[in-house]
mmCIF file of C-alpha atoms in Angstrom:
data_model
loop_
_atom_site.group_PDB
_atom_site.id
_atom_site.type_symbol
_atom_site.label_atom_id
_atom_site.label_comp_id
_atom_site.label_asym_id
_atom_site.label_seq_id
_atom_site.Cartn_x
_atom_site.Cartn_y
_atom_site.Cartn_z
ATOM 1 C CA UNK A 1 0.047 0.000 -0.063
ATOM 2 C CA UNK A 2 1.642 3.230 -1.257
ATOM 3 C CA UNK A 3 -1.154 5.624 -1.021
ATOM 4 C CA UNK A 4 -1.040 9.114 0.902
ATOM 5 C CA UNK A 5 -3.444 7.684 3.365
ATOM 6 C CA UNK A 6 -1.119 4.850 4.289
ATOM 7 C CA UNK A 7 1.785 7.244 4.357
ATOM 8 C CA UNK A 8 -0.163 9.415 6.812
ATOM 9 C CA UNK A 9 -0.937 6.147 9.060
ATOM 10 C CA UNK A 10 2.775 5.443 9.178
ATOM 11 C CA UNK A 11 3.722 8.948 10.030
ATOM 12 C CA UNK A 12 1.003 9.053 12.859
ATOM 13 C CA UNK A 13 2.180 5.899 14.308
ATOM 14 C CA UNK A 14 5.892 7.217 14.520
ATOM 15 C CA UNK A 15 5.119 10.802 15.733
ATOM 16 C CA UNK A 16 3.093 11.575 18.947
ATOM 17 C CA UNK A 17 3.063 15.298 18.200
ATOM 18 C CA UNK A 18 1.749 14.729 14.805
ATOM 19 C CA UNK A 19 -1.197 12.612 16.331
ATOM 20 C CA UNK A 20 -1.899 15.438 18.660
ATOM 21 C CA UNK A 21 -1.701 17.999 15.944
ATOM 22 C CA UNK A 22 -4.066 15.996 13.840
ATOM 23 C CA UNK A 23 -6.549 15.916 16.786
ATOM 24 C CA UNK A 24 -6.289 19.699 17.340
ATOM 25 C CA UNK A 25 -7.210 20.430 13.774
ATOM 26 C CA UNK A 26 -9.817 17.819 13.823
ATOM 27 C CA UNK A 27 -11.500 19.827 16.637
ATOM 28 C CA UNK A 28 -10.999 22.960 14.947
ATOM 29 C CA UNK A 29 -12.269 21.718 11.537
ATOM 30 C CA UNK A 30 -15.630 20.766 13.318
ATOM 31 C CA UNK A 31 -15.943 24.213 14.778
ATOM 32 C CA UNK A 32 -15.111 26.059 11.653
ATOM 33 C CA UNK A 33 -17.551 23.803 9.626
ATOM 34 C CA UNK A 34 -20.236 24.566 12.072
ATOM 35 C CA UNK A 35 -19.728 28.346 11.727
ATOM 36 C CA UNK A 36 -19.692 28.092 7.948
ATOM 37 C CA UNK A 37 -23.000 26.320 7.924
ATOM 38 C CA UNK A 38 -24.631 28.827 10.471
ATOM 39 C CA UNK A 39 -23.358 32.009 8.358
ATOM 40 C CA UNK A 40 -24.356 30.727 4.952
ATOM 41 C CA UNK A 41 -27.556 29.173 6.432
ATOM 42 C CA UNK A 42 -28.543 32.449 8.038
ATOM 43 C CA UNK A 43 -27.743 34.447 5.001
ATOM 44 C CA UNK A 44 -29.848 32.229 2.838
ATOM 45 C CA UNK A 45 -32.807 32.317 5.342
ATOM 46 C CA UNK A 46 -32.541 35.984 5.335
ATOM 47 C CA UNK A 47 -32.810 35.885 1.594
ATOM 48 C CA UNK A 48 -29.470 37.653 0.739
ATOM 49 C CA UNK A 49 -29.005 38.420 -2.968
ATOM 50 C CA UNK A 50 -26.523 36.372 -5.156
ATOM 51 C CA UNK A 51 -24.063 39.226 -5.234
ATOM 52 C CA UNK A 52 -24.029 39.093 -1.276
ATOM 53 C CA UNK A 53 -23.652 35.278 -1.170
ATOM 54 C CA UNK A 54 -20.706 35.679 -3.465
ATOM 55 C CA UNK A 55 -19.094 38.393 -1.621
ATOM 56 C CA UNK A 56 -19.543 36.317 1.623
ATOM 57 C CA UNK A 57 -17.172 33.907 -0.023
ATOM 58 C CA UNK A 58 -14.792 36.699 -0.701
ATOM 59 C CA UNK A 59 -14.766 37.924 2.985
ATOM 60 C CA UNK A 60 -14.273 34.256 3.933
ATOM 61 C CA UNK A 61 -10.967 34.467 2.113
ATOM 62 C CA UNK A 62 -9.310 37.878 1.323
ATOM 63 C CA UNK A 63 -8.124 38.626 4.837
ATOM 64 C CA UNK A 64 -5.890 35.658 4.626
ATOM 65 C CA UNK A 65 -3.516 37.613 2.477
ATOM 66 C CA UNK A 66 -2.757 39.920 5.416
ATOM 67 C CA UNK A 67 -2.862 36.919 7.868
ATOM 68 C CA UNK A 68 -0.129 35.098 5.809
ATOM 69 C CA UNK A 69 2.118 38.218 6.092
ATOM 70 C CA UNK A 70 1.618 38.489 9.736
ATOM 71 C CA UNK A 71 2.358 34.653 10.107
ATOM 72 C CA UNK A 72 5.442 34.733 7.967
ATOM 73 C CA UNK A 73 7.050 37.472 9.960
ATOM 74 C CA UNK A 74 6.131 35.755 13.344
ATOM 75 C CA UNK A 75 7.583 32.551 12.176
ATOM 76 C CA UNK A 76 10.981 34.322 12.033
ATOM 77 C CA UNK A 77 10.660 35.069 15.925
ATOM 78 C CA UNK A 78 8.612 32.460 17.403
ATOM 79 C CA UNK A 79 7.975 28.656 17.232
ATOM 80 C CA UNK A 80 5.357 27.540 14.816
ATOM 81 C CA UNK A 81 3.515 25.742 17.656
ATOM 82 C CA UNK A 82 3.258 28.929 19.731
ATOM 83 C CA UNK A 83 1.798 30.611 16.691
ATOM 84 C CA UNK A 84 -0.794 27.889 16.253
ATOM 85 C CA UNK A 85 -1.785 28.261 19.828
ATOM 86 C CA UNK A 86 -2.218 31.947 19.389
ATOM 87 C CA UNK A 87 -4.388 31.524 16.258
ATOM 88 C CA UNK A 88 -6.799 29.207 18.409
ATOM 89 C CA UNK A 89 -7.074 31.699 21.170
ATOM 90 C CA UNK A 90 -7.967 34.534 18.565
ATOM 91 C CA UNK A 91 -10.390 32.109 16.858
ATOM 92 C CA UNK A 92 -12.293 31.302 20.120
ATOM 93 C CA UNK A 93 -12.421 35.179 20.903
ATOM 94 C CA UNK A 94 -13.736 35.723 17.273
ATOM 95 C CA UNK A 95 -17.020 33.738 18.115
ATOM 96 C CA UNK A 96 -18.180 37.183 19.695
ATOM 97 C CA UNK A 97 -19.083 38.312 16.000
ATOM 98 C CA UNK A 98 -21.591 35.507 15.246
ATOM 99 C CA UNK A 99 -23.057 35.950 18.721
ATOM 100 C CA UNK A 100 -23.601 39.776 17.921
ATOM 101 C CA UNK A 101 -24.974 38.701 14.372
ATOM 102 C CA UNK A 102 -27.591 36.438 15.813
ATOM 103 C CA UNK A 103 -28.433 38.890 18.591
ATOM 104 C CA UNK A 104 -28.962 41.950 16.301
ATOM 105 C CA UNK A 105 -29.592 40.307 12.903
ATOM 106 C CA UNK A 106 -26.489 41.763 11.701
ATOM 107 C CA UNK A 107 -25.106 40.510 8.192
ATOM 108 C CA UNK A 108 -21.876 42.662 8.929
ATOM 109 C CA UNK A 109 -21.114 40.691 12.101
ATOM 110 C CA UNK A 110 -21.775 37.485 9.951
ATOM 111 C CA UNK A 111 -19.272 38.401 7.278
ATOM 112 C CA UNK A 112 -16.783 39.756 10.149
ATOM 113 C CA UNK A 113 -16.408 36.161 11.388
ATOM 114 C CA UNK A 114 -15.756 34.922 8.158
ATOM 115 C CA UNK A 115 -13.007 37.406 7.569
ATOM 116 C CA UNK A 116 -11.597 36.762 11.019
ATOM 117 C CA UNK A 117 -11.356 33.018 10.329
ATOM 118 C CA UNK A 118 -9.562 33.949 6.821
ATOM 119 C CA UNK A 119 -7.077 35.988 8.694
ATOM 120 C CA UNK A 120 -6.258 33.306 11.194
ATOM 121 C CA UNK A 121 -6.074 30.502 8.577
ATOM 122 C CA UNK A 122 -3.548 32.713 6.649
ATOM 123 C CA UNK A 123 -1.637 33.270 9.803
ATOM 124 C CA UNK A 124 -1.514 29.615 10.707
ATOM 125 C CA UNK A 125 -0.491 28.262 7.191
ATOM 126 C CA UNK A 126 3.297 29.397 7.355
ATOM 127 C CA UNK A 127 3.621 27.908 10.704
ATOM 128 C CA UNK A 128 1.845 24.640 9.879
ATOM 129 C CA UNK A 129 4.141 24.174 6.908
ATOM 130 C CA UNK A 130 7.295 25.037 8.908
ATOM 131 C CA UNK A 131 6.134 22.642 11.676
ATOM 132 C CA UNK A 132 5.916 19.818 9.052
ATOM 133 C CA UNK A 133 9.228 20.651 7.476
ATOM 134 C CA UNK A 134 10.971 20.618 10.665
ATOM 135 C CA UNK A 135 9.387 17.662 12.240
ATOM 136 C CA UNK A 136 9.074 15.191 9.248
ATOM 137 C CA UNK A 137 11.777 13.712 6.972
ATOM 138 C CA UNK A 138 11.825 14.091 3.350
ATOM 139 C CA UNK A 139 10.301 10.688 2.930
ATOM 140 C CA UNK A 140 7.460 11.609 5.316
ATOM 141 C CA UNK A 141 6.449 14.743 3.261
ATOM 142 C CA UNK A 142 3.564 12.996 1.470
ATOM 143 C CA UNK A 143 1.958 12.308 4.930
ATOM 144 C CA UNK A 144 2.136 16.153 5.577
ATOM 145 C CA UNK A 145 0.362 16.527 2.088
ATOM 146 C CA UNK A 146 -2.295 14.155 3.082
ATOM 147 C CA UNK A 147 -2.900 15.706 6.662
ATOM 148 C CA UNK A 148 -3.070 19.178 5.145
ATOM 149 C CA UNK A 149 -5.648 17.911 2.548
ATOM 150 C CA UNK A 150 -7.697 16.191 5.294
ATOM 151 C CA UNK A 151 -7.673 19.270 7.312
ATOM 152 C CA UNK A 152 -8.636 21.216 4.432
ATOM 153 C CA UNK A 153 -11.694 18.852 3.654
ATOM 154 C CA UNK A 154 -12.639 17.946 7.289
ATOM 155 C CA UNK A 155 -13.202 21.612 7.913
ATOM 156 C CA UNK A 156 -16.450 21.391 5.999
ATOM 157 C CA UNK A 157 -16.817 17.548 5.950
ATOM 158 C CA UNK A 158 -17.196 17.141 9.693
ATOM 159 C CA UNK A 159 -18.474 20.622 10.505
ATOM 160 C CA UNK A 160 -20.996 20.605 7.580
ATOM 161 C CA UNK A 161 -22.158 17.137 8.244
ATOM 162 C CA UNK A 162 -22.962 18.182 11.798
ATOM 163 C CA UNK A 163 -24.354 21.426 10.952
ATOM 164 C CA UNK A 164 -26.521 20.094 8.416
ATOM 165 C CA UNK A 165 -28.186 17.656 11.043
ATOM 166 C CA UNK A 166 -28.479 20.419 13.742
ATOM 167 C CA UNK A 167 -29.097 23.633 11.574
ATOM 168 C CA UNK A 168 -32.868 24.584 11.850
ATOM 169 C CA UNK A 169 -33.339 22.048 14.671
ATOM 170 C CA UNK A 170 -30.935 23.496 17.340
ATOM 171 C CA UNK A 171 -30.800 27.161 18.214
ATOM 172 C CA UNK A 172 -27.910 29.032 16.728
ATOM 173 C CA UNK A 173 -26.523 29.912 20.169
ATOM 174 C CA UNK A 174 -26.176 26.245 20.926
ATOM 175 C CA UNK A 175 -24.157 25.782 17.691
ATOM 176 C CA UNK A 176 -21.879 28.537 18.843
ATOM 177 C CA UNK A 177 -21.432 26.789 22.344
ATOM 178 C CA UNK A 178 -20.375 23.612 20.362
ATOM 179 C CA UNK A 179 -17.981 25.719 18.252
ATOM 180 C CA UNK A 180 -16.438 27.196 21.393
ATOM 181 C CA UNK A 181 -15.919 23.825 22.888
ATOM 182 C CA UNK A 182 -14.110 22.633 19.744
ATOM 183 C CA UNK A 183 -11.645 25.783 20.226
ATOM 184 C CA UNK A 184 -11.006 24.619 23.751
ATOM 185 C CA UNK A 185 -10.203 20.982 22.693
ATOM 186 C CA UNK A 186 -8.012 22.198 19.923
ATOM 187 C CA UNK A 187 -6.024 24.379 22.352
ATOM 188 C CA UNK A 188 -5.405 21.547 24.706
ATOM 189 C CA UNK A 189 -4.206 19.329 22.033
ATOM 190 C CA UNK A 190 -1.785 21.915 20.609
ATOM 191 C CA UNK A 191 -0.365 22.619 24.075
ATOM 192 C CA UNK A 192 0.234 18.740 24.452
ATOM 193 C CA UNK A 193 1.811 18.753 20.907
ATOM 194 C CA UNK A 194 4.174 21.453 21.902
ATOM 195 C CA UNK A 195 5.341 19.478 24.929
ATOM 196 C CA UNK A 196 5.968 16.414 22.699
ATOM 197 C CA UNK A 197 7.964 18.137 20.004
ATOM 198 C CA UNK A 198 11.483 18.535 21.725
ATOM 199 C CA UNK A 199 11.766 14.768 22.285
ATOM 200 C CA UNK A 200 11.009 14.096 18.644
ATOM 201 C CA UNK A 201 13.916 16.064 17.008
ATOM 202 C CA UNK A 202 16.464 16.888 19.529
ATOM 203 C CA UNK A 203 19.241 17.639 17.044
ATOM 204 C CA UNK A 204 16.888 20.272 15.590
ATOM 205 C CA UNK A 205 15.849 21.892 18.842
ATOM 206 C CA UNK A 206 18.967 23.676 19.310
ATOM 207 C CA UNK A 207 19.801 24.812 15.827
ATOM 208 C CA UNK A 208 17.079 24.926 13.435
ATOM 209 C CA UNK A 209 17.414 26.732 10.264
ATOM 210 C CA UNK A 210 16.350 30.420 10.689
ATOM 211 C CA UNK A 211 13.505 31.140 8.365
ATOM 212 C CA UNK A 212 14.497 33.582 5.595
ATOM 213 C CA UNK A 213 12.386 35.456 2.853
ATOM 214 C CA UNK A 214 12.061 34.066 -0.594
ATOM 215 C CA UNK A 215 12.790 36.214 -3.608
ATOM 216 C CA UNK A 216 11.129 35.427 -6.915
ATOM 217 C CA UNK A 217 14.271 36.434 -9.063
ATOM 218 C CA UNK A 218 16.490 34.029 -7.113
ATOM 219 C CA UNK A 219 14.237 30.879 -7.481
ATOM 220 C CA UNK A 220 14.780 28.011 -9.852
ATOM 221 C CA UNK A 221 12.075 27.236 -12.548
ATOM 222 C CA UNK A 222 10.626 24.292 -10.360
ATOM 223 C CA UNK A 223 10.294 26.514 -7.382
ATOM 224 C CA UNK A 224 8.528 29.254 -9.416
ATOM 225 C CA UNK A 225 6.219 26.553 -10.616
ATOM 226 C CA UNK A 226 5.505 25.196 -7.158
ATOM 227 C CA UNK A 227 4.649 28.700 -5.892
ATOM 228 C CA UNK A 228 2.195 29.106 -8.878
ATOM 229 C CA UNK A 229 0.279 25.838 -8.683
ATOM 230 C CA UNK A 230 -2.091 26.662 -5.708
ATOM 231 C CA UNK A 231 -2.791 30.305 -7.149
ATOM 232 C CA UNK A 232 -3.719 28.645 -10.391
ATOM 233 C CA UNK A 233 -6.087 26.264 -8.895
ATOM 234 C CA UNK A 234 -7.847 29.215 -6.910
ATOM 235 C CA UNK A 235 -8.130 31.138 -10.095
ATOM 236 C CA UNK A 236 -10.217 28.291 -11.701
ATOM 237 C CA UNK A 237 -11.902 27.091 -8.699
ATOM 238 C CA UNK A 238 -12.943 30.184 -6.792
ATOM 239 C CA UNK A 239 -15.761 31.356 -9.129
ATOM 240 C CA UNK A 240 -17.482 28.033 -8.866
ATOM 241 C CA UNK A 241 -17.139 27.777 -5.189
ATOM 242 C CA UNK A 242 -18.278 31.402 -4.689
ATOM 243 C CA UNK A 243 -21.275 30.808 -6.894
ATOM 244 C CA UNK A 244 -22.425 27.524 -5.071
ATOM 245 C CA UNK A 245 -24.865 29.096 -2.843
ATOM 246 C CA UNK A 246 -26.224 31.199 -5.805
ATOM 247 C CA UNK A 247 -26.443 28.121 -8.015
ATOM 248 C CA UNK A 248 -28.365 26.498 -5.154
ATOM 249 C CA UNK A 249 -30.988 29.424 -5.235
ATOM 250 C CA UNK A 250 -31.279 29.145 -9.024
ATOM 251 C CA UNK A 251 -32.053 25.380 -8.704
ATOM 252 C CA UNK A 252 -34.315 25.516 -5.791
ATOM 253 C CA UNK A 253 -35.567 29.062 -5.219
ATOM 254 C CA UNK A 254 -37.818 28.175 -2.262
ATOM 255 C CA UNK A 255 -35.377 25.765 -0.486
ATOM 256 C CA UNK A 256 -32.019 27.148 -1.258
ATOM 257 C CA UNK A 257 -30.566 26.233 2.134
ATOM 258 C CA UNK A 258 -31.779 22.808 2.094
ATOM 259 C CA UNK A 259 -29.788 22.234 -1.209
ATOM 260 C CA UNK A 260 -26.852 24.380 -0.627
ATOM 261 C CA UNK A 261 -25.786 22.557 2.677
ATOM 262 C CA UNK A 262 -25.663 19.096 0.940
ATOM 263 C CA UNK A 263 -23.815 20.705 -1.932
ATOM 264 C CA UNK A 264 -21.092 21.874 0.536
ATOM 265 C CA UNK A 265 -21.120 18.485 2.074
ATOM 266 C CA UNK A 266 -20.578 16.833 -1.354
ATOM 267 C CA UNK A 267 -17.843 19.472 -2.105
ATOM 268 C CA UNK A 268 -15.885 18.382 1.039
ATOM 269 C CA UNK A 269 -16.258 14.604 0.426
ATOM 270 C CA UNK A 270 -14.591 15.277 -2.990
ATOM 271 C CA UNK A 271 -11.971 17.263 -1.351
ATOM 272 C CA UNK A 272 -11.250 14.466 1.008
ATOM 273 C CA UNK A 273 -11.300 11.699 -1.468
ATOM 274 C CA UNK A 274 -9.332 13.177 -4.349
ATOM 275 C CA UNK A 275 -5.893 13.109 -2.933
ATOM 276 C CA UNK A 276 -6.463 9.590 -1.314
ATOM 277 C CA UNK A 277 -6.432 8.257 -4.861
ATOM 278 C CA UNK A 278 -2.899 9.281 -5.406
ATOM 279 C CA UNK A 279 0.233 7.161 -4.587
ATOM 280 C CA UNK A 280 3.104 8.830 -2.514
ATOM 281 C CA UNK A 281 5.700 7.993 -5.027
ATOM 282 C CA UNK A 282 3.908 9.485 -8.006
ATOM 283 C CA UNK A 283 3.686 12.944 -6.407
ATOM 284 C CA UNK A 284 6.800 14.257 -7.730
ATOM 285 C CA UNK A 285 6.082 13.101 -11.117
ATOM 286 C CA UNK A 286 2.568 14.420 -11.290
ATOM 287 C CA UNK A 287 3.923 17.863 -10.199
ATOM 288 C CA UNK A 288 5.608 18.441 -13.630
ATOM 289 C CA UNK A 289 2.901 16.855 -15.870
ATOM 290 C CA UNK A 290 0.744 19.749 -17.346
ATOM 291 C CA UNK A 291 -1.735 17.529 -19.208
ATOM 292 C CA UNK A 292 -2.637 15.660 -15.868
ATOM 293 C CA UNK A 293 -3.181 19.099 -13.967
ATOM 294 C CA UNK A 294 -5.074 20.843 -16.805
ATOM 295 C CA UNK A 295 -7.340 17.646 -17.266
ATOM 296 C CA UNK A 296 -8.305 17.742 -13.592
ATOM 297 C CA UNK A 297 -8.959 21.617 -13.702
ATOM 298 C CA UNK A 298 -10.959 21.150 -17.010
ATOM 299 C CA UNK A 299 -12.958 18.285 -15.448
ATOM 300 C CA UNK A 300 -13.629 20.486 -12.356
ATOM 301 C CA UNK A 301 -15.114 23.211 -14.558
ATOM 302 C CA UNK A 302 -17.084 20.954 -16.678
ATOM 303 C CA UNK A 303 -18.814 19.255 -13.695
ATOM 304 C CA UNK A 304 -19.668 22.502 -12.076
ATOM 305 C CA UNK A 305 -21.201 23.801 -15.356
ATOM 306 C CA UNK A 306 -23.673 20.889 -15.202
ATOM 307 C CA UNK A 307 -24.882 21.575 -11.702
ATOM 308 C CA UNK A 308 -27.686 24.078 -12.728
ATOM 309 C CA UNK A 309 -28.842 21.392 -15.245
ATOM 310 C CA UNK A 310 -29.119 18.699 -12.578
ATOM 311 C CA UNK A 311 -31.257 18.012 -9.557
ATOM 312 C CA UNK A 312 -30.932 16.254 -6.252
ATOM 313 C CA UNK A 313 -28.367 13.430 -6.197
ATOM 314 C CA UNK A 314 -27.113 14.236 -9.725
ATOM 315 C CA UNK A 315 -25.956 17.698 -8.556
ATOM 316 C CA UNK A 316 -24.321 16.322 -5.415
ATOM 317 C CA UNK A 317 -22.549 13.744 -7.685
ATOM 318 C CA UNK A 318 -21.259 16.516 -10.034
ATOM 319 C CA UNK A 319 -19.963 18.475 -7.208
ATOM 320 C CA UNK A 320 -18.144 15.542 -5.830
ATOM 321 C CA UNK A 321 -16.573 14.860 -9.019
ATOM 322 C CA UNK A 322 -15.415 18.327 -9.511
ATOM 323 C CA UNK A 323 -13.614 18.483 -6.224
ATOM 324 C CA UNK A 324 -12.223 14.967 -6.468
ATOM 325 C CA UNK A 325 -10.326 16.475 -9.606
ATOM 326 C CA UNK A 326 -9.483 19.861 -8.109
ATOM 327 C CA UNK A 327 -7.985 18.368 -5.019
ATOM 328 C CA UNK A 328 -5.594 16.143 -6.733
ATOM 329 C CA UNK A 329 -4.111 19.465 -8.120
ATOM 330 C CA UNK A 330 -4.233 20.618 -4.510
ATOM 331 C CA UNK A 331 -2.441 17.757 -3.240
ATOM 332 C CA UNK A 332 0.298 17.955 -5.841
ATOM 333 C CA UNK A 333 0.703 21.661 -5.381
ATOM 334 C CA UNK A 334 0.971 21.322 -1.600
ATOM 335 C CA UNK A 335 3.564 18.538 -1.938
ATOM 336 C CA UNK A 336 5.566 20.486 -4.528
ATOM 337 C CA UNK A 337 5.573 23.421 -2.159
ATOM 338 C CA UNK A 338 6.733 21.441 0.801
ATOM 339 C CA UNK A 339 9.443 19.556 -1.113
ATOM 340 C CA UNK A 340 10.971 22.172 -3.472
ATOM 341 C CA UNK A 341 12.146 24.556 -0.802
ATOM 342 C CA UNK A 342 14.624 24.019 2.105
ATOM 343 C CA UNK A 343 13.555 24.247 5.698
ATOM 344 C CA UNK A 344 14.692 27.812 5.977
ATOM 345 C CA UNK A 345 12.671 29.025 3.288
ATOM 346 C CA UNK A 346 9.516 27.071 3.419
ATOM 347 C CA UNK A 347 7.551 29.365 5.746
ATOM 348 C CA UNK A 348 8.228 32.308 3.482
ATOM 349 C CA UNK A 349 7.479 30.221 0.350
ATOM 350 C CA UNK A 350 4.135 28.869 1.850
ATOM 351 C CA UNK A 351 3.129 32.491 2.955
ATOM 352 C CA UNK A 352 3.812 33.900 -0.371
ATOM 353 C CA UNK A 353 1.947 31.112 -2.163
ATOM 354 C CA UNK A 354 -0.962 31.615 0.363
ATOM 355 C CA UNK A 355 -1.094 35.367 -0.497
ATOM 356 C CA UNK A 356 -1.120 34.742 -4.248
ATOM 357 C CA UNK A 357 -3.674 32.248 -3.921
ATOM 358 C CA UNK A 358 -5.752 34.682 -1.948
ATOM 359 C CA UNK A 359 -5.161 37.381 -4.333
ATOM 360 C CA UNK A 360 -6.034 35.206 -7.310
ATOM 361 C CA UNK A 361 -9.147 33.820 -5.632
ATOM 362 C CA UNK A 362 -10.244 37.342 -4.730
ATOM 363 C CA UNK A 363 -9.806 38.910 -8.101
ATOM 364 C CA UNK A 364 -11.779 36.121 -9.829
ATOM 365 C CA UNK A 365 -14.507 36.061 -7.194
ATOM 366 C CA UNK A 366 -14.932 39.898 -7.557
ATOM 367 C CA UNK A 367 -15.171 39.441 -11.412
ATOM 368 C CA UNK A 368 -17.639 36.524 -10.838
ATOM 369 C CA UNK A 369 -19.817 38.814 -8.551
ATOM 370 C CA UNK A 370 -19.922 41.464 -11.199
ATOM 371 C CA UNK A 371 -20.755 39.017 -14.065
ATOM 372 C CA UNK A 372 -23.245 37.212 -12.015
ATOM 373 C CA UNK A 373 -25.366 40.247 -11.312
ATOM 374 C CA UNK A 374 -25.396 41.232 -14.927
ATOM 375 C CA UNK A 375 -25.594 37.890 -16.765
ATOM 376 C CA UNK A 376 -26.496 35.350 -14.060
ATOM 377 C CA UNK A 377 -24.712 32.747 -12.185
ATOM 378 C CA UNK A 378 -24.184 30.228 -14.875
ATOM 379 C CA UNK A 379 -22.794 32.528 -17.420
ATOM 380 C CA UNK A 380 -20.517 33.983 -14.766
ATOM 381 C CA UNK A 381 -19.130 30.433 -14.016
ATOM 382 C CA UNK A 382 -18.406 29.639 -17.652
ATOM 383 C CA UNK A 383 -16.994 32.904 -18.638
ATOM 384 C CA UNK A 384 -14.695 33.697 -15.661
ATOM 385 C CA UNK A 385 -13.455 30.065 -14.837
ATOM 386 C CA UNK A 386 -13.081 29.454 -18.572
ATOM 387 C CA UNK A 387 -10.760 32.617 -18.953
ATOM 388 C CA UNK A 388 -8.867 31.572 -15.743
ATOM 389 C CA UNK A 389 -8.283 28.010 -17.295
ATOM 390 C CA UNK A 390 -6.749 29.526 -20.368
ATOM 391 C CA UNK A 391 -4.318 31.763 -18.059
ATOM 392 C CA UNK A 392 -3.387 28.602 -16.278
ATOM 393 C CA UNK A 393 -2.574 26.886 -19.478
ATOM 394 C CA UNK A 394 -0.279 29.737 -20.261
ATOM 395 C CA UNK A 395 1.424 29.802 -16.867
ATOM 396 C CA UNK A 396 2.164 25.973 -16.654
ATOM 397 C CA UNK A 397 3.475 26.037 -20.045
ATOM 398 C CA UNK A 398 5.882 29.013 -19.349
ATOM 399 C CA UNK A 399 7.127 27.193 -16.064
ATOM 400 C CA UNK A 400 7.347 23.451 -17.371
ATOM 401 C CA UNK A 401 9.355 21.465 -15.270
#
């Protein structure tokens, strides 16, 4: 068995700190997924226009640009585990925003919690990649790729699954209480992981390579390509993901929330299963294969393009297939980023990739919102994502391995 999932199991068996870290992000993922269900569910119940729903996706992403800058700088002064603990504390405090939103029926407060979570996600990303690069060997990097993918997917998979069962059946305040408990559990796991780290790599405890900034002009072509893979995925994928609630409104005008939440769940299932189809030894090869990456992105766009034409389980299946394909690209891009840079540059490189990914997704989300208001969601999806795919073809051809 050489799949990424098997590589992750082997790494978890060998490293106690990694098991604790995985538990910490499991807690956080459940809480963040619950918050996302609550925010989008309330916006749909309050009958927000398609442009507002699309902009809600933007507010859930754009502050990550600033967050990655802050995280990159802090990684040069503090240990990554301390930064992760800090982000969890701030996330717990940020639950005051949805509390105010529910209390005063405030859309602004709901968007504020999305923005805060985006900032903290961007802040934690450089610390997380630096922690993986320091604590794992080169041979174990596929395990880090798999874990990051599972963290990304379980944020909505577990939280959305629970949220779908509880939303409209449990008061929103109770959902917030559950969310707060998940942050407390995550903080406990991170503190335990921090105490376990020194015994794992004593040779690195005293003299870890000091993080340094990455300069584009000094990078090799392979490193430039690694930095561009995730922003390229964001350019193609963000219009479709931003339009998902609006597409649900178009399919089921009178029951949009009832369809949008299962679509979010199908999205996360695809995100989780896609990378698990890959074998760990094939990741370096796939990172340089333009045809495979472009085929996955094209399949993503095609599957999303059929969603408004389908209904029920068919639409769920199309979304699942779309993210099955796109997250193969995500896994390849994440592995390429971890493996192409030395330990001293990985936090800076990951922060830069996060910012470019955020900028790419924000730009194309804004374009999508404008086109959706004028031409409609489906036309916006085909037009904006299609243009993004052509741009990605040019970029990957220019920086071919």
